[in-house]
Amino acid sequence: LSSVVTVCWDVREGFRFNIDVEQCSLRKILLLADFAPKKVFGHRVLNFLYKVKLVMLGPKNSYIKQDTPTTFIKEVFELNTMYSYIFIGNWINERYFKHIEKELKEDFKFTNELKGKNLSISNKMREENSVSIHVRRGDYVNTPLDILNIDYYKKAIRLIKEKVENPVFYIFSNDENYVKEKFDFLDNKYIINWNRGRNSYIDMQLMSLCKHNIIANSTFSFWGAYLNNNANKIVICPNILYKDKNNIQSISCEDWIKIEV
């Protein structure tokens, strides 16, 4: 769509993709969605008033929100491009962007040069049959998102070993102690634990440099795997997104391998 107004995520200082981001103004957000971002002073009062308006009048036609992150709403391709819209959600379903995959990967190149340990480990990843493993735990507690258990990762690792000669595993996690305990059966592994705070994005960059990927039910590792340009990559993912909601499809692409959890 040529006239879409997008609310962009917070781009941390020092991190840029190969794309210029135009931030949506508060005035435009209010006009399109009757919605005030939480960081804006007085947002609680504004949002309360807008919720009342939403109940009374319903949502605006310019406000488009997903039911779930993997929902595909085909009607977005039928919108009038003479108007502006605001889209709220993850929009992670491949059908939205499969036809522009080449352009998308060009836009979302990591432009920062790797240095120090990250440069050294990236060189190893390129030389070996490297496999990233993303284990996301801490911030998933008390959310609808499922915390994947070690059985999922053991199945994925067995599958990789059947298909890849001499794989070397690189584990990324926000729970280092859990990884050290649960992955002690794995000898040829490296735990990446030094990219913190504003440098957290480097983990995604390193994931994209591995030959193959084992992802979590997480958009972070989804994009790490999606931006992997290895033509023969194997990507393994869980078959569901939410616990106790098997009808919600996984965060995945069509040719990725889904493991039941």
PDB file of C-alpha atoms in Angstrom:
ATOM      1  CA  LEU A   1       0.000   0.000   0.000  1.00  0.00           C
ATOM      2  CA  SER A   2       1.386   3.376  -0.991  1.00  0.00           C
ATOM      3  CA  SER A   3      -0.410   5.442   1.639  1.00  0.00           C
ATOM      4  CA  VAL A   4      -0.129   3.366   4.780  1.00  0.00           C
ATOM      5  CA  VAL A   5       0.771   5.126   8.021  1.00  0.00           C
ATOM      6  CA  THR A   6       2.726   2.786  10.262  1.00  0.00           C
ATOM      7  CA  VAL A   7       3.577   3.025  13.945  1.00  0.00           C
ATOM      8  CA  CYS A   8       7.199   1.897  14.019  1.00  0.00           C
ATOM      9  CA  TRP A   9       8.885   0.071  16.859  1.00  0.00           C
ATOM     10  CA  ASP A  10      11.480   1.808  19.039  1.00  0.00           C
ATOM     11  CA  VAL A  11      14.834   1.657  17.258  1.00  0.00           C
ATOM     12  CA  ARG A  12      17.533   1.563  19.896  1.00  0.00           C
ATOM     13  CA  GLU A  13      20.440   3.961  19.653  1.00  0.00           C
ATOM     14  CA  GLY A  14      23.291   2.593  17.569  1.00  0.00           C
ATOM     15  CA  PHE A  15      21.160   0.082  15.622  1.00  0.00           C
ATOM     16  CA  ARG A  16      19.938   0.618  12.079  1.00  0.00           C
ATOM     17  CA  PHE A  17      18.544  -1.536   9.300  1.00  0.00           C
ATOM     18  CA  ASN A  18      19.096  -0.553   5.688  1.00  0.00           C
ATOM     19  CA  ILE A  19      15.880   1.480   5.710  1.00  0.00           C
ATOM     20  CA  ASP A  20      14.726   4.973   6.679  1.00  0.00           C
ATOM     21  CA  VAL A  21      11.964   4.906   9.290  1.00  0.00           C
ATOM     22  CA  GLU A  22       9.357   7.644   9.317  1.00  0.00           C
ATOM     23  CA  GLN A  23       7.744   7.866  12.747  1.00  0.00           C
ATOM     24  CA  CYS A  24       3.968   8.210  12.857  1.00  0.00           C
ATOM     25  CA  SER A  25       2.993  11.416  14.658  1.00  0.00           C
ATOM     26  CA  LEU A  26       0.708  11.416  17.695  1.00  0.00           C
ATOM     27  CA  ARG A  27      -1.771  13.580  15.801  1.00  0.00           C
ATOM     28  CA  LYS A  28      -1.938  11.051  12.966  1.00  0.00           C
ATOM     29  CA  ILE A  29      -2.387   8.152  15.398  1.00  0.00           C
ATOM     30  CA  LEU A  30      -5.262   9.899  17.143  1.00  0.00           C
ATOM     31  CA  LEU A  31      -6.849  10.761  13.805  1.00  0.00           C
ATOM     32  CA  LEU A  32      -6.664   7.215  12.421  1.00  0.00           C
ATOM     33  CA  ALA A  33      -7.169   5.057  15.482  1.00  0.00           C
ATOM     34  CA  ASP A  34      -8.450   6.980  18.497  1.00  0.00           C
ATOM     35  CA  PHE A  35      -5.432   5.547  20.284  1.00  0.00           C
ATOM     36  CA  ALA A  36      -2.764   7.242  22.402  1.00  0.00           C
ATOM     37  CA  PRO A  37       0.662   5.590  22.849  1.00  0.00           C
ATOM     38  CA  LYS A  38       1.436   4.806  26.472  1.00  0.00           C
ATOM     39  CA  LYS A  39       4.472   7.104  26.621  1.00  0.00           C
ATOM     40  CA  VAL A  40       2.347  10.177  25.941  1.00  0.00           C
ATOM     41  CA  PHE A  41       1.496  12.249  29.014  1.00  0.00           C
ATOM     42  CA  GLY A  42      -2.142  11.849  30.008  1.00  0.00           C
ATOM     43  CA  HIS A  43      -2.605   8.734  27.888  1.00  0.00           C
ATOM     44  CA  ARG A  44      -4.725   7.015  30.561  1.00  0.00           C
ATOM     45  CA  VAL A  45      -7.411   9.668  30.387  1.00  0.00           C
ATOM     46  CA  LEU A  46      -7.243   9.804  26.594  1.00  0.00           C
ATOM     47  CA  ASN A  47      -7.456   6.053  26.191  1.00  0.00           C
ATOM     48  CA  PHE A  48     -10.354   5.826  28.625  1.00  0.00           C
ATOM     49  CA  LEU A  49     -12.278   8.365  26.566  1.00  0.00           C
ATOM     50  CA  TYR A  50     -11.388   6.537  23.356  1.00  0.00           C
ATOM     51  CA  LYS A  51     -12.523   3.200  24.824  1.00  0.00           C
ATOM     52  CA  VAL A  52     -15.886   4.768  25.620  1.00  0.00           C
ATOM     53  CA  LYS A  53     -16.058   6.075  22.048  1.00  0.00           C
ATOM     54  CA  LEU A  54     -15.084   2.629  20.728  1.00  0.00           C
ATOM     55  CA  VAL A  55     -17.974   1.006  22.622  1.00  0.00           C
ATOM     56  CA  MET A  56     -20.422   3.668  21.485  1.00  0.00           C
ATOM     57  CA  LEU A  57     -19.406   4.006  17.836  1.00  0.00           C
ATOM     58  CA  GLY A  58     -17.182   1.015  17.054  1.00  0.00           C
ATOM     59  CA  PRO A  59     -13.660   1.124  15.585  1.00  0.00           C
ATOM     60  CA  LYS A  60     -12.736   3.404  12.715  1.00  0.00           C
ATOM     61  CA  ASN A  61     -12.340   1.894   9.255  1.00  0.00           C
ATOM     62  CA  SER A  62      -8.766   3.198   9.251  1.00  0.00           C
ATOM     63  CA  TYR A  63      -7.879   1.184  12.396  1.00  0.00           C
ATOM     64  CA  ILE A  64      -6.912  -2.394  11.513  1.00  0.00           C
ATOM     65  CA  LYS A  65      -5.914  -4.818  14.271  1.00  0.00           C
ATOM     66  CA  GLN A  66      -5.056  -8.518  14.217  1.00  0.00           C
ATOM     67  CA  ASP A  67      -6.787 -11.094  16.401  1.00  0.00           C
ATOM     68  CA  THR A  68      -3.522 -13.022  16.718  1.00  0.00           C
ATOM     69  CA  PRO A  69       0.038 -12.420  15.411  1.00  0.00           C
ATOM     70  CA  THR A  70      -0.325 -15.121  12.743  1.00  0.00           C
ATOM     71  CA  THR A  71      -3.760 -14.088  11.466  1.00  0.00           C
ATOM     72  CA  PHE A  72      -3.958 -13.471   7.718  1.00  0.00           C
ATOM     73  CA  ILE A  73      -6.435 -10.751   6.781  1.00  0.00           C
ATOM     74  CA  LYS A  74      -6.731 -10.895   2.996  1.00  0.00           C
ATOM     75  CA  GLU A  75      -8.841  -7.727   2.987  1.00  0.00           C
ATOM     76  CA  VAL A  76      -5.764  -5.571   3.615  1.00  0.00           C
ATOM     77  CA  PHE A  77      -4.855  -6.072  -0.049  1.00  0.00           C
ATOM     78  CA  GLU A  78      -8.259  -4.722  -1.032  1.00  0.00           C
ATOM     79  CA  LEU A  79      -8.013  -1.418   0.875  1.00  0.00           C
ATOM     80  CA  ASN A  80      -8.320   1.881  -0.973  1.00  0.00           C
ATOM     81  CA  THR A  81      -4.753   3.148  -1.400  1.00  0.00           C
ATOM     82  CA  MET A  82      -5.999   6.737  -1.613  1.00  0.00           C
ATOM     83  CA  TYR A  83      -6.515   6.655   2.159  1.00  0.00           C
ATOM     84  CA  SER A  84      -4.234   6.147   5.145  1.00  0.00           C
ATOM     85  CA  TYR A  85      -4.553   3.330   7.683  1.00  0.00           C
ATOM     86  CA  ILE A  86      -2.939   2.289  10.935  1.00  0.00           C
ATOM     87  CA  PHE A  87      -2.048  -1.367  11.480  1.00  0.00           C
ATOM     88  CA  ILE A  88      -1.634  -2.731  15.018  1.00  0.00           C
ATOM     89  CA  GLY A  89      -0.005  -6.128  15.560  1.00  0.00           C
ATOM     90  CA  ASN A  90       2.896  -8.330  14.493  1.00  0.00           C
ATOM     91  CA  TRP A  91       1.714  -9.194  10.945  1.00  0.00           C
ATOM     92  CA  ILE A  92       4.047 -12.176  10.913  1.00  0.00           C
ATOM     93  CA  ASN A  93       2.101 -14.345   8.465  1.00  0.00           C
ATOM     94  CA  GLU A  94       4.345 -15.040   5.457  1.00  0.00           C
ATOM     95  CA  ARG A  95       1.503 -14.443   2.988  1.00  0.00           C
ATOM     96  CA  TYR A  96       1.757 -10.700   3.654  1.00  0.00           C
ATOM     97  CA  PHE A  97       5.301 -10.446   2.346  1.00  0.00           C
ATOM     98  CA  LYS A  98       6.258 -13.615   0.452  1.00  0.00           C
ATOM     99  CA  HIS A  99       5.932 -11.805  -2.887  1.00  0.00           C
ATOM    100  CA  ILE A 100       8.480  -9.151  -1.821  1.00  0.00           C
ATOM    101  CA  GLU A 101      10.936 -11.428  -0.002  1.00  0.00           C
ATOM    102  CA  LYS A 102      13.966 -10.248  -1.974  1.00  0.00           C
ATOM    103  CA  GLU A 103      13.225  -6.544  -1.410  1.00  0.00           C
ATOM    104  CA  LEU A 104      12.381  -7.128   2.252  1.00  0.00           C
ATOM    105  CA  LYS A 105      15.676  -8.873   2.970  1.00  0.00           C
ATOM    106  CA  GLU A 106      17.528  -6.059   1.224  1.00  0.00           C
ATOM    107  CA  ASP A 107      15.751  -3.451   3.361  1.00  0.00           C
ATOM    108  CA  PHE A 108      16.328  -5.339   6.596  1.00  0.00           C
ATOM    109  CA  LYS A 109      20.054  -5.830   6.279  1.00  0.00           C
ATOM    110  CA  PHE A 110      22.076  -5.253   9.437  1.00  0.00           C
ATOM    111  CA  THR A 111      24.255  -2.238   8.715  1.00  0.00           C
ATOM    112  CA  ASN A 112      26.395  -2.211  11.875  1.00  0.00           C
ATOM    113  CA  GLU A 113      29.729  -3.988  11.567  1.00  0.00           C
ATOM    114  CA  LEU A 114      30.381  -6.753  14.070  1.00  0.00           C
ATOM    115  CA  LYS A 115      33.345  -6.293  16.390  1.00  0.00           C
ATOM    116  CA  GLY A 116      35.285  -8.182  19.042  1.00  0.00           C
ATOM    117  CA  LYS A 117      33.741 -11.456  20.202  1.00  0.00           C
ATOM    118  CA  ASN A 118      30.798 -11.071  17.859  1.00  0.00           C
ATOM    119  CA  LEU A 119      33.091 -10.766  14.845  1.00  0.00           C
ATOM    120  CA  SER A 120      35.107 -13.807  15.932  1.00  0.00           C
ATOM    121  CA  ILE A 121      32.022 -15.942  16.518  1.00  0.00           C
ATOM    122  CA  SER A 122      30.468 -14.842  13.202  1.00  0.00           C
ATOM    123  CA  ASN A 123      33.593 -16.008  11.358  1.00  0.00           C
ATOM    124  CA  LYS A 124      33.286 -19.417  13.040  1.00  0.00           C
ATOM    125  CA  MET A 125      29.609 -19.605  12.072  1.00  0.00           C
ATOM    126  CA  ARG A 126      30.471 -19.054   8.420  1.00  0.00           C
ATOM    127  CA  GLU A 127      33.180 -21.753   8.442  1.00  0.00           C
ATOM    128  CA  GLU A 128      31.144 -24.472  10.206  1.00  0.00           C
ATOM    129  CA  ASN A 129      27.748 -26.129   9.812  1.00  0.00           C
ATOM    130  CA  SER A 130      26.431 -23.703  12.376  1.00  0.00           C
ATOM    131  CA  VAL A 131      22.953 -24.033  13.899  1.00  0.00           C
ATOM    132  CA  SER A 132      21.351 -21.345  16.053  1.00  0.00           C
ATOM    133  CA  ILE A 133      19.103 -22.358  18.948  1.00  0.00           C
ATOM    134  CA  HIS A 134      16.863 -19.730  20.527  1.00  0.00           C
ATOM    135  CA  VAL A 135      15.603 -20.471  24.055  1.00  0.00           C
ATOM    136  CA  ARG A 136      13.218 -17.781  25.282  1.00  0.00           C
ATOM    137  CA  ARG A 137      12.024 -18.101  28.855  1.00  0.00           C
ATOM    138  CA  GLY A 138      12.097 -15.310  31.447  1.00  0.00           C
ATOM    139  CA  ASP A 139       9.815 -12.725  29.853  1.00  0.00           C
ATOM    140  CA  TYR A 140       7.290 -15.387  28.753  1.00  0.00           C
ATOM    141  CA  VAL A 141       6.226 -16.174  32.328  1.00  0.00           C
ATOM    142  CA  ASN A 142       2.570 -15.267  33.038  1.00  0.00           C
ATOM    143  CA  THR A 143       1.806 -14.660  29.340  1.00  0.00           C
ATOM    144  CA  PRO A 144      -0.308 -16.696  26.881  1.00  0.00           C
ATOM    145  CA  LEU A 145       2.895 -17.664  25.074  1.00  0.00           C
ATOM    146  CA  ASP A 146       4.151 -21.153  25.749  1.00  0.00           C
ATOM    147  CA  ILE A 147       7.573 -21.693  27.324  1.00  0.00           C
ATOM    148  CA  LEU A 148       9.037 -24.495  25.231  1.00  0.00           C
ATOM    149  CA  ASN A 149      10.465 -27.405  27.210  1.00  0.00           C
ATOM    150  CA  ILE A 150      13.692 -29.254  26.568  1.00  0.00           C
ATOM    151  CA  ASP A 151      11.871 -32.073  24.718  1.00  0.00           C
ATOM    152  CA  TYR A 152      11.171 -29.735  21.801  1.00  0.00           C
ATOM    153  CA  TYR A 153      14.835 -28.798  21.524  1.00  0.00           C
ATOM    154  CA  LYS A 154      16.005 -32.412  21.809  1.00  0.00           C
ATOM    155  CA  LYS A 155      13.693 -33.404  18.935  1.00  0.00           C
ATOM    156  CA  ALA A 156      14.947 -30.490  16.848  1.00  0.00           C
ATOM    157  CA  ILE A 157      18.597 -31.287  17.566  1.00  0.00           C
ATOM    158  CA  ARG A 158      18.093 -34.958  16.627  1.00  0.00           C
ATOM    159  CA  LEU A 159      16.512 -33.882  13.359  1.00  0.00           C
ATOM    160  CA  ILE A 160      19.385 -31.528  12.573  1.00  0.00           C
ATOM    161  CA  LYS A 161      21.929 -34.272  13.276  1.00  0.00           C
ATOM    162  CA  GLU A 162      20.107 -36.537  10.817  1.00  0.00           C
ATOM    163  CA  LYS A 163      20.276 -33.921   8.069  1.00  0.00           C
ATOM    164  CA  VAL A 164      23.479 -31.952   8.752  1.00  0.00           C
ATOM    165  CA  GLU A 165      27.031 -33.280   8.915  1.00  0.00           C
ATOM    166  CA  ASN A 166      29.024 -32.207  11.992  1.00  0.00           C
ATOM    167  CA  PRO A 167      26.645 -29.468  13.180  1.00  0.00           C
ATOM    168  CA  VAL A 168      27.871 -26.905  15.724  1.00  0.00           C
ATOM    169  CA  PHE A 169      25.186 -25.338  17.918  1.00  0.00           C
ATOM    170  CA  TYR A 170      25.040 -21.701  19.038  1.00  0.00           C
ATOM    171  CA  ILE A 171      22.537 -21.161  21.845  1.00  0.00           C
ATOM    172  CA  PHE A 172      20.913 -17.764  22.457  1.00  0.00           C
ATOM    173  CA  SER A 173      18.814 -17.310  25.603  1.00  0.00           C
ATOM    174  CA  ASN A 174      17.661 -14.899  28.308  1.00  0.00           C
ATOM    175  CA  ASP A 175      18.095 -17.702  30.885  1.00  0.00           C
ATOM    176  CA  GLU A 176      21.744 -18.752  30.853  1.00  0.00           C
ATOM    177  CA  ASN A 177      21.509 -21.002  33.949  1.00  0.00           C
ATOM    178  CA  TYR A 178      18.658 -22.996  32.399  1.00  0.00           C
ATOM    179  CA  VAL A 179      20.643 -23.491  29.196  1.00  0.00           C
ATOM    180  CA  LYS A 180      23.744 -24.660  31.041  1.00  0.00           C
ATOM    181  CA  GLU A 181      21.691 -27.215  32.992  1.00  0.00           C
ATOM    182  CA  LYS A 182      19.347 -28.524  30.305  1.00  0.00           C
ATOM    183  CA  PHE A 183      21.756 -28.569  27.372  1.00  0.00           C
ATOM    184  CA  ASP A 184      24.604 -30.298  29.202  1.00  0.00           C
ATOM    185  CA  PHE A 185      24.062 -33.330  26.921  1.00  0.00           C
ATOM    186  CA  LEU A 186      25.244 -31.255  23.953  1.00  0.00           C
ATOM    187  CA  ASP A 187      29.012 -31.157  23.482  1.00  0.00           C
ATOM    188  CA  ASN A 188      29.610 -29.083  20.361  1.00  0.00           C
ATOM    189  CA  LYS A 189      27.878 -25.920  21.535  1.00  0.00           C
ATOM    190  CA  TYR A 190      28.555 -22.272  22.304  1.00  0.00           C
ATOM    191  CA  ILE A 191      26.373 -20.133  24.575  1.00  0.00           C
ATOM    192  CA  ILE A 192      26.049 -16.530  23.361  1.00  0.00           C
ATOM    193  CA  ASN A 193      25.398 -14.466  26.491  1.00  0.00           C
ATOM    194  CA  TRP A 194      27.160 -11.129  26.143  1.00  0.00           C
ATOM    195  CA  ASN A 195      24.839  -9.030  23.959  1.00  0.00           C
ATOM    196  CA  ARG A 196      22.671  -7.093  26.402  1.00  0.00           C
ATOM    197  CA  GLY A 197      20.515  -3.973  26.458  1.00  0.00           C
ATOM    198  CA  ARG A 198      20.915  -1.845  23.333  1.00  0.00           C
ATOM    199  CA  ASN A 199      23.150  -4.547  21.843  1.00  0.00           C
ATOM    200  CA  SER A 200      20.550  -7.327  22.131  1.00  0.00           C
ATOM    201  CA  TYR A 201      19.774  -7.040  18.412  1.00  0.00           C
ATOM    202  CA  ILE A 202      23.222  -8.499  17.655  1.00  0.00           C
ATOM    203  CA  ASP A 203      21.893 -11.902  18.736  1.00  0.00           C
ATOM    204  CA  MET A 204      19.386 -11.718  15.871  1.00  0.00           C
ATOM    205  CA  GLN A 205      22.172 -10.689  13.521  1.00  0.00           C
ATOM    206  CA  LEU A 206      24.270 -13.679  14.587  1.00  0.00           C
ATOM    207  CA  MET A 207      21.291 -16.034  14.214  1.00  0.00           C
ATOM    208  CA  SER A 208      20.903 -14.855  10.629  1.00  0.00           C
ATOM    209  CA  LEU A 209      24.534 -15.776   9.923  1.00  0.00           C
ATOM    210  CA  CYS A 210      24.154 -19.409  11.019  1.00  0.00           C
ATOM    211  CA  LYS A 211      23.676 -22.038   8.311  1.00  0.00           C
ATOM    212  CA  HIS A 212      20.543 -23.432   9.992  1.00  0.00           C
ATOM    213  CA  ASN A 213      18.130 -22.344  12.739  1.00  0.00           C
ATOM    214  CA  ILE A 214      16.085 -23.840  15.568  1.00  0.00           C
ATOM    215  CA  ILE A 215      13.696 -21.106  16.637  1.00  0.00           C
ATOM    216  CA  ALA A 216      11.379 -20.533  19.577  1.00  0.00           C
ATOM    217  CA  ASN A 217       7.764 -19.325  19.357  1.00  0.00           C
ATOM    218  CA  SER A 218       9.223 -15.835  19.129  1.00  0.00           C
ATOM    219  CA  THR A 219       9.282 -13.148  16.451  1.00  0.00           C
ATOM    220  CA  PHE A 220      12.880 -12.405  17.480  1.00  0.00           C
ATOM    221  CA  SER A 221      14.188 -15.767  16.318  1.00  0.00           C
ATOM    222  CA  PHE A 222      11.669 -15.866  13.450  1.00  0.00           C
ATOM    223  CA  TRP A 223      13.394 -12.843  11.922  1.00  0.00           C
ATOM    224  CA  GLY A 224      16.821 -14.252  12.689  1.00  0.00           C
ATOM    225  CA  ALA A 225      15.882 -17.333  10.638  1.00  0.00           C
ATOM    226  CA  TYR A 226      13.998 -15.426   7.947  1.00  0.00           C
ATOM    227  CA  LEU A 227      16.963 -13.121   7.287  1.00  0.00           C
ATOM    228  CA  ASN A 228      19.277 -16.136   6.980  1.00  0.00           C
ATOM    229  CA  ASN A 229      20.319 -16.106   3.317  1.00  0.00           C
ATOM    230  CA  ASN A 230      21.655 -19.670   3.185  1.00  0.00           C
ATOM    231  CA  ALA A 231      19.841 -21.171   0.187  1.00  0.00           C
ATOM    232  CA  ASN A 232      19.944 -24.648   1.771  1.00  0.00           C
ATOM    233  CA  LYS A 233      19.003 -23.638   5.288  1.00  0.00           C
ATOM    234  CA  ILE A 234      16.943 -25.892   7.534  1.00  0.00           C
ATOM    235  CA  VAL A 235      14.652 -24.032   9.924  1.00  0.00           C
ATOM    236  CA  ILE A 236      12.852 -25.911  12.701  1.00  0.00           C
ATOM    237  CA  CYS A 237      10.019 -24.335  14.687  1.00  0.00           C
ATOM    238  CA  PRO A 238       7.267 -25.330  17.154  1.00  0.00           C
ATOM    239  CA  ASN A 239       3.895 -26.130  15.610  1.00  0.00           C
ATOM    240  CA  ILE A 240       1.884 -23.777  17.862  1.00  0.00           C
ATOM    241  CA  LEU A 241       2.239 -20.248  19.156  1.00  0.00           C
ATOM    242  CA  TYR A 242       0.145 -20.205  22.335  1.00  0.00           C
ATOM    243  CA  LYS A 243      -0.249 -22.835  25.034  1.00  0.00           C
ATOM    244  CA  ASP A 244      -3.676 -24.488  25.113  1.00  0.00           C
ATOM    245  CA  LYS A 245      -4.553 -22.900  21.745  1.00  0.00           C
ATOM    246  CA  ASN A 246      -3.683 -25.456  19.092  1.00  0.00           C
ATOM    247  CA  ASN A 247      -5.781 -23.606  16.535  1.00  0.00           C
ATOM    248  CA  ILE A 248      -3.269 -20.736  16.485  1.00  0.00           C
ATOM    249  CA  GLN A 249      -0.754 -21.534  13.772  1.00  0.00           C
ATOM    250  CA  SER A 250       2.964 -21.330  14.412  1.00  0.00           C
ATOM    251  CA  ILE A 251       5.249 -18.437  13.593  1.00  0.00           C
ATOM    252  CA  SER A 252       6.783 -20.024  10.522  1.00  0.00           C
ATOM    253  CA  CYS A 253       7.240 -20.060   6.765  1.00  0.00           C
ATOM    254  CA  GLU A 254       5.812 -22.665   4.425  1.00  0.00           C
ATOM    255  CA  ASP A 255       9.013 -24.670   3.916  1.00  0.00           C
ATOM    256  CA  TRP A 256      10.098 -24.707   7.573  1.00  0.00           C
ATOM    257  CA  ILE A 257       9.907 -27.935   9.607  1.00  0.00           C
ATOM    258  CA  LYS A 258       7.293 -27.863  12.383  1.00  0.00           C
ATOM    259  CA  ILE A 259       7.706 -30.023  15.492  1.00  0.00           C
ATOM    260  CA  GLU A 260       4.712 -30.867  17.667  1.00  0.00           C
ATOM    261  CA  VAL A 261       4.971 -29.564  21.220  1.00  0.00           C
TER     262      VAL A 261
END
